[in-house]
Amino acid sequence: MTYLVGYGPRNDDRSAVELACQLARSEPRPVQVVSVVPQGWSTPAASGTDREYESWAAHEGETAAAQAREELARHSSVDGSASWASGRSVPQVLMDEAARQDAWMLVVGSSEEAAAGRIRLSSKTDRLVHSASIPVAVAPRGYRSSAAVTRVTVGFRDDDAGWSLLDRVAELCRRIDARVRLVTFVVAPARRPVTTPVSHVETQVIELWKGRAGTALDLAQDHLRRRGFAEDRIEQRLVEGGDWERAIGALDWTDGDVLVVGSSSTHPVARVFLGSSAARILRNAPVPTVIVPGTGGAS
């Protein structure tokens, strides 16, 4: 099983390769980097223009693969290789490669429009995320790290899918000896003036929900203890904020942190559905984020 990295030709951001190598240092598996170039149109008799186009695409693929190999060489402890493929659809080619190589995880970078240190999906990676049957790890723009994964933060929600996600993350943390941080986000707009009659009702609802969320976090922590996690390897946080940026920013984030959120399985053709909470977490996450399909952990 491999980490399969989607790497764009002429890419000026090596964040996906960096993240894949970080993951491989934590959970050793080969890293396979694949660059996808456009495929020419098949014609009974290829014209000179067609042949020139195919030659150009092959050159782009070779150039990208060579660049990826140079970047892999920075991580001598990682078993890495790079290649290129042609196809009409970048997401489809990567999914086909993932199936062929029995990939454990897909790793991609952020869009060129993303701010430094932030995550933003391009149109291609967005389609890839929504077609994935395996976890997809997304690196922030310009991501660099020499550390292994030391702490995994789980966006936890008290439902069947949330508990399933927790068990999957717990198994991963056990293998890589990482700490677990359970987090439930409470994102509520600023309260209305006390003269507004609905304000008190809203406050009561939020406080009731916070109480239930806190109880669920306690149960989740007990669940991890029963699975053999020591007390100092688990932490929990109920984080409040007036918006998602403030809520996520209220947590401390350090080198070696990875965030995990669950998605909802909605249809065999689109196996990953990012609900509103998961999508907002992804946009505001300051660390690499892994989206696990079919869990529905954040919606």
PDB file of N, CA and C in Angstrom, residues 171-229:
ATOM      1  N   GLU A 171      -6.810   3.812  15.915  1.00  0.00           N
ATOM      2  CA  GLU A 171      -5.940   2.752  15.410  1.00  0.00           C
ATOM      3  C   GLU A 171      -4.705   3.341  14.743  1.00  0.00           C
ATOM      4  N   LEU A 172      -4.898   4.416  13.965  1.00  0.00           N
ATOM      5  CA  LEU A 172      -3.768   5.073  13.326  1.00  0.00           C
ATOM      6  C   LEU A 172      -2.809   5.643  14.376  1.00  0.00           C
ATOM      7  N   CYS A 173      -3.350   6.324  15.383  1.00  0.00           N
ATOM      8  CA  CYS A 173      -2.506   6.930  16.411  1.00  0.00           C
ATOM      9  C   CYS A 173      -1.731   5.872  17.193  1.00  0.00           C
ATOM     10  N   ARG A 174      -2.346   4.718  17.383  1.00  0.00           N
ATOM     11  CA  ARG A 174      -1.642   3.640  18.078  1.00  0.00           C
ATOM     12  C   ARG A 174      -0.429   3.184  17.266  1.00  0.00           C
ATOM     13  N   ARG A 175      -0.603   3.076  15.942  1.00  0.00           N
ATOM     14  CA  ARG A 175       0.486   2.590  15.086  1.00  0.00           C
ATOM     15  C   ARG A 175       1.625   3.596  15.017  1.00  0.00           C
ATOM     16  N   ILE A 176       1.322   4.893  14.985  1.00  0.00           N
ATOM     17  CA  ILE A 176       2.376   5.889  14.810  1.00  0.00           C
ATOM     18  C   ILE A 176       2.775   6.552  16.126  1.00  0.00           C
ATOM     19  N   ASP A 177       2.179   6.090  17.238  1.00  0.00           N
ATOM     20  CA  ASP A 177       2.496   6.615  18.565  1.00  0.00           C
ATOM     21  C   ASP A 177       2.250   8.122  18.642  1.00  0.00           C
ATOM     22  N   ALA A 178       1.101   8.548  18.149  1.00  0.00           N
ATOM     23  CA  ALA A 178       0.729   9.959  18.199  1.00  0.00           C
ATOM     24  C   ALA A 178      -0.333  10.183  19.272  1.00  0.00           C
ATOM     25  N   ARG A 179      -0.364  11.378  19.812  1.00  0.00           N
ATOM     26  CA  ARG A 179      -1.398  11.744  20.769  1.00  0.00           C
ATOM     27  C   ARG A 179      -2.701  12.049  20.031  1.00  0.00           C
ATOM     28  N   VAL A 180      -3.812  11.947  20.754  1.00  0.00           N
ATOM     29  CA  VAL A 180      -5.126  12.217  20.192  1.00  0.00           C
ATOM     30  C   VAL A 180      -5.732  13.435  20.880  1.00  0.00           C
ATOM     31  N   ARG A 181      -6.240  14.364  20.081  1.00  0.00           N
ATOM     32  CA  ARG A 181      -6.967  15.509  20.639  1.00  0.00           C
ATOM     33  C   ARG A 181      -8.385  15.487  20.079  1.00  0.00           C
ATOM     34  N   LEU A 182      -9.353  15.346  20.967  1.00  0.00           N
ATOM     35  CA  LEU A 182     -10.760  15.349  20.584  1.00  0.00           C
ATOM     36  C   LEU A 182     -11.290  16.767  20.659  1.00  0.00           C
ATOM     37  N   VAL A 183     -11.878  17.234  19.568  1.00  0.00           N
ATOM     38  CA  VAL A 183     -12.363  18.611  19.524  1.00  0.00           C
ATOM     39  C   VAL A 183     -13.783  18.655  18.978  1.00  0.00           C
ATOM     40  N   THR A 184     -14.640  19.358  19.684  1.00  0.00           N
ATOM     41  CA  THR A 184     -15.964  19.690  19.166  1.00  0.00           C
ATOM     42  C   THR A 184     -16.057  21.204  19.089  1.00  0.00           C
ATOM     43  N   PHE A 185     -16.422  21.695  17.927  1.00  0.00           N
ATOM     44  CA  PHE A 185     -16.487  23.139  17.707  1.00  0.00           C
ATOM     45  C   PHE A 185     -17.905  23.661  17.951  1.00  0.00           C
ATOM     46  N   VAL A 186     -17.986  24.743  18.684  1.00  0.00           N
ATOM     47  CA  VAL A 186     -19.251  25.438  18.891  1.00  0.00           C
ATOM     48  C   VAL A 186     -19.122  26.798  18.213  1.00  0.00           C
ATOM     49  N   VAL A 187     -19.736  26.927  17.059  1.00  0.00           N
ATOM     50  CA  VAL A 187     -19.639  28.165  16.292  1.00  0.00           C
ATOM     51  C   VAL A 187     -21.006  28.833  16.302  1.00  0.00           C
ATOM     52  N   ALA A 188     -21.089  29.950  16.999  1.00  0.00           N
ATOM     53  CA  ALA A 188     -22.356  30.676  17.112  1.00  0.00           C
ATOM     54  C   ALA A 188     -22.078  32.160  16.940  1.00  0.00           C
ATOM     55  N   PRO A 189     -22.922  32.866  16.189  1.00  0.00           N
ATOM     56  CA  PRO A 189     -22.726  34.301  16.004  1.00  0.00           C
ATOM     57  C   PRO A 189     -22.885  35.056  17.312  1.00  0.00           C
ATOM     58  N   ALA A 190     -22.401  36.276  17.315  1.00  0.00           N
ATOM     59  CA  ALA A 190     -22.531  37.109  18.512  1.00  0.00           C
ATOM     60  C   ALA A 190     -23.993  37.210  18.930  1.00  0.00           C
ATOM     61  N   ARG A 191     -24.213  37.187  20.223  1.00  0.00           N
ATOM     62  CA  ARG A 191     -25.582  37.217  20.733  1.00  0.00           C
ATOM     63  C   ARG A 191     -26.250  38.552  20.442  1.00  0.00           C
ATOM     64  N   ARG A 192     -27.546  38.499  20.242  1.00  0.00           N
ATOM     65  CA  ARG A 192     -28.316  39.716  20.016  1.00  0.00           C
ATOM     66  C   ARG A 192     -28.442  40.502  21.318  1.00  0.00           C
ATOM     67  N   PRO A 193     -28.783  41.771  21.254  1.00  0.00           N
ATOM     68  CA  PRO A 193     -28.999  42.542  22.482  1.00  0.00           C
ATOM     69  C   PRO A 193     -30.064  41.875  23.357  1.00  0.00           C
ATOM     70  N   VAL A 194     -29.960  42.102  24.657  1.00  0.00           N
ATOM     71  CA  VAL A 194     -30.883  41.446  25.584  1.00  0.00           C
ATOM     72  C   VAL A 194     -32.323  41.877  25.361  1.00  0.00           C
ATOM     73  N   THR A 195     -32.530  42.960  24.628  1.00  0.00           N
ATOM     74  CA  THR A 195     -33.896  43.405  24.380  1.00  0.00           C
ATOM     75  C   THR A 195     -34.583  42.537  23.327  1.00  0.00           C
ATOM     76  N   THR A 196     -33.799  41.707  22.619  1.00  0.00           N
ATOM     77  CA  THR A 196     -34.391  40.822  21.631  1.00  0.00           C
ATOM     78  C   THR A 196     -34.906  39.574  22.321  1.00  0.00           C
ATOM     79  N   PRO A 197     -36.183  39.267  22.219  1.00  0.00           N
ATOM     80  CA  PRO A 197     -36.750  38.152  22.987  1.00  0.00           C
ATOM     81  C   PRO A 197     -36.186  36.798  22.605  1.00  0.00           C
ATOM     82  N   VAL A 198     -35.688  36.627  21.363  1.00  0.00           N
ATOM     83  CA  VAL A 198     -35.198  35.321  20.933  1.00  0.00           C
ATOM     84  C   VAL A 198     -33.831  35.028  21.515  1.00  0.00           C
ATOM     85  N   SER A 199     -33.101  36.068  21.925  1.00  0.00           N
ATOM     86  CA  SER A 199     -31.721  35.900  22.379  1.00  0.00           C
ATOM     87  C   SER A 199     -31.625  34.903  23.532  1.00  0.00           C
ATOM     88  N   HIS A 200     -32.512  35.028  24.517  1.00  0.00           N
ATOM     89  CA  HIS A 200     -32.448  34.151  25.678  1.00  0.00           C
ATOM     90  C   HIS A 200     -32.689  32.700  25.278  1.00  0.00           C
ATOM     91  N   VAL A 201     -33.599  32.482  24.359  1.00  0.00           N
ATOM     92  CA  VAL A 201     -33.884  31.123  23.893  1.00  0.00           C
ATOM     93  C   VAL A 201     -32.661  30.548  23.192  1.00  0.00           C
ATOM     94  N   GLU A 202     -32.043  31.345  22.340  1.00  0.00           N
ATOM     95  CA  GLU A 202     -30.849  30.884  21.637  1.00  0.00           C
ATOM     96  C   GLU A 202     -29.752  30.522  22.619  1.00  0.00           C
ATOM     97  N   THR A 203     -29.573  31.349  23.632  1.00  0.00           N
ATOM     98  CA  THR A 203     -28.547  31.085  24.630  1.00  0.00           C
ATOM     99  C   THR A 203     -28.814  29.771  25.349  1.00  0.00           C
ATOM    100  N   GLN A 204     -30.078  29.532  25.696  1.00  0.00           N
ATOM    101  CA  GLN A 204     -30.421  28.283  26.373  1.00  0.00           C
ATOM    102  C   GLN A 204     -30.118  27.075  25.491  1.00  0.00           C
ATOM    103  N   VAL A 205     -30.449  27.180  24.207  1.00  0.00           N
ATOM    104  CA  VAL A 205     -30.202  26.062  23.277  1.00  0.00           C
ATOM    105  C   VAL A 205     -28.711  25.791  23.160  1.00  0.00           C
ATOM    106  N   ILE A 206     -27.919  26.852  23.013  1.00  0.00           N
ATOM    107  CA  ILE A 206     -26.468  26.691  22.877  1.00  0.00           C
ATOM    108  C   ILE A 206     -25.875  26.078  24.135  1.00  0.00           C
ATOM    109  N   GLU A 207     -26.322  26.544  25.304  1.00  0.00           N
ATOM    110  CA  GLU A 207     -25.785  26.009  26.556  1.00  0.00           C
ATOM    111  C   GLU A 207     -26.163  24.544  26.735  1.00  0.00           C
ATOM    112  N   LEU A 208     -27.389  24.191  26.336  1.00  0.00           N
ATOM    113  CA  LEU A 208     -27.812  22.793  26.423  1.00  0.00           C
ATOM    114  C   LEU A 208     -26.965  21.928  25.499  1.00  0.00           C
ATOM    115  N   TRP A 209     -26.736  22.407  24.283  1.00  0.00           N
ATOM    116  CA  TRP A 209     -25.940  21.645  23.320  1.00  0.00           C
ATOM    117  C   TRP A 209     -24.502  21.497  23.812  1.00  0.00           C
ATOM    118  N   LYS A 210     -23.951  22.559  24.409  1.00  0.00           N
ATOM    119  CA  LYS A 210     -22.589  22.489  24.925  1.00  0.00           C
ATOM    120  C   LYS A 210     -22.484  21.445  26.033  1.00  0.00           C
ATOM    121  N   GLY A 211     -23.496  21.378  26.872  1.00  0.00           N
ATOM    122  CA  GLY A 211     -23.486  20.395  27.943  1.00  0.00           C
ATOM    123  C   GLY A 211     -23.472  18.975  27.399  1.00  0.00           C
ATOM    124  N   ARG A 212     -24.300  18.740  26.385  1.00  0.00           N
ATOM    125  CA  ARG A 212     -24.342  17.402  25.793  1.00  0.00           C
ATOM    126  C   ARG A 212     -23.040  17.080  25.062  1.00  0.00           C
ATOM    127  N   ALA A 213     -22.481  18.086  24.386  1.00  0.00           N
ATOM    128  CA  ALA A 213     -21.223  17.870  23.673  1.00  0.00           C
ATOM    129  C   ALA A 213     -20.094  17.564  24.648  1.00  0.00           C
ATOM    130  N   GLY A 214     -20.084  18.262  25.792  1.00  0.00           N
ATOM    131  CA  GLY A 214     -19.066  18.000  26.795  1.00  0.00           C
ATOM    132  C   GLY A 214     -19.168  16.590  27.353  1.00  0.00           C
ATOM    133  N   THR A 215     -20.395  16.136  27.588  1.00  0.00           N
ATOM    134  CA  THR A 215     -20.598  14.768  28.069  1.00  0.00           C
ATOM    135  C   THR A 215     -20.111  13.759  27.034  1.00  0.00           C
ATOM    136  N   ALA A 216     -20.401  14.011  25.753  1.00  0.00           N
ATOM    137  CA  ALA A 216     -19.962  13.108  24.684  1.00  0.00           C
ATOM    138  C   ALA A 216     -18.442  13.059  24.604  1.00  0.00           C
ATOM    139  N   LEU A 217     -17.777  14.200  24.788  1.00  0.00           N
ATOM    140  CA  LEU A 217     -16.319  14.214  24.776  1.00  0.00           C
ATOM    141  C   LEU A 217     -15.755  13.399  25.934  1.00  0.00           C
ATOM    142  N   ASP A 218     -16.382  13.485  27.109  1.00  0.00           N
ATOM    143  CA  ASP A 218     -15.946  12.671  28.249  1.00  0.00           C
ATOM    144  C   ASP A 218     -16.068  11.184  27.931  1.00  0.00           C
ATOM    145  N   LEU A 219     -17.182  10.805  27.318  1.00  0.00           N
ATOM    146  CA  LEU A 219     -17.383   9.404  26.950  1.00  0.00           C
ATOM    147  C   LEU A 219     -16.353   8.952  25.919  1.00  0.00           C
ATOM    148  N   ALA A 220     -16.053   9.838  24.964  1.00  0.00           N
ATOM    149  CA  ALA A 220     -15.062   9.491  23.946  1.00  0.00           C
ATOM    150  C   ALA A 220     -13.687   9.300  24.570  1.00  0.00           C
ATOM    151  N   GLN A 221     -13.361  10.151  25.537  1.00  0.00           N
ATOM    152  CA  GLN A 221     -12.068  10.024  26.202  1.00  0.00           C
ATOM    153  C   GLN A 221     -12.007   8.713  26.990  1.00  0.00           C
ATOM    154  N   ASP A 222     -13.088   8.358  27.675  1.00  0.00           N
ATOM    155  CA  ASP A 222     -13.148   7.075  28.387  1.00  0.00           C
ATOM    156  C   ASP A 222     -12.999   5.912  27.406  1.00  0.00           C
ATOM    157  N   HIS A 223     -13.601   6.048  26.241  1.00  0.00           N
ATOM    158  CA  HIS A 223     -13.516   5.002  25.215  1.00  0.00           C
ATOM    159  C   HIS A 223     -12.058   4.784  24.799  1.00  0.00           C
ATOM    160  N   LEU A 224     -11.314   5.862  24.619  1.00  0.00           N
ATOM    161  CA  LEU A 224      -9.911   5.736  24.240  1.00  0.00           C
ATOM    162  C   LEU A 224      -9.083   5.128  25.369  1.00  0.00           C
ATOM    163  N   ARG A 225      -9.401   5.467  26.610  1.00  0.00           N
ATOM    164  CA  ARG A 225      -8.687   4.858  27.733  1.00  0.00           C
ATOM    165  C   ARG A 225      -8.888   3.348  27.739  1.00  0.00           C
ATOM    166  N   ARG A 226     -10.125   2.914  27.477  1.00  0.00           N
ATOM    167  CA  ARG A 226     -10.402   1.480  27.457  1.00  0.00           C
ATOM    168  C   ARG A 226      -9.681   0.780  26.310  1.00  0.00           C
ATOM    169  N   ARG A 227      -9.346   1.553  25.285  1.00  0.00           N
ATOM    170  CA  ARG A 227      -8.593   0.989  24.172  1.00  0.00           C
ATOM    171  C   ARG A 227      -7.092   1.017  24.417  1.00  0.00           C
ATOM    172  N   GLY A 228      -6.687   1.437  25.607  1.00  0.00           N
ATOM    173  CA  GLY A 228      -5.287   1.358  25.991  1.00  0.00           C
ATOM    174  C   GLY A 228      -4.502   2.645  25.912  1.00  0.00           C
ATOM    175  N   PHE A 229      -5.170   3.766  25.620  1.00  0.00           N
ATOM    176  CA  PHE A 229      -4.454   5.037  25.560  1.00  0.00           C
ATOM    177  C   PHE A 229      -4.206   5.567  26.979  1.00  0.00           C
TER     178      PHE A 229
END
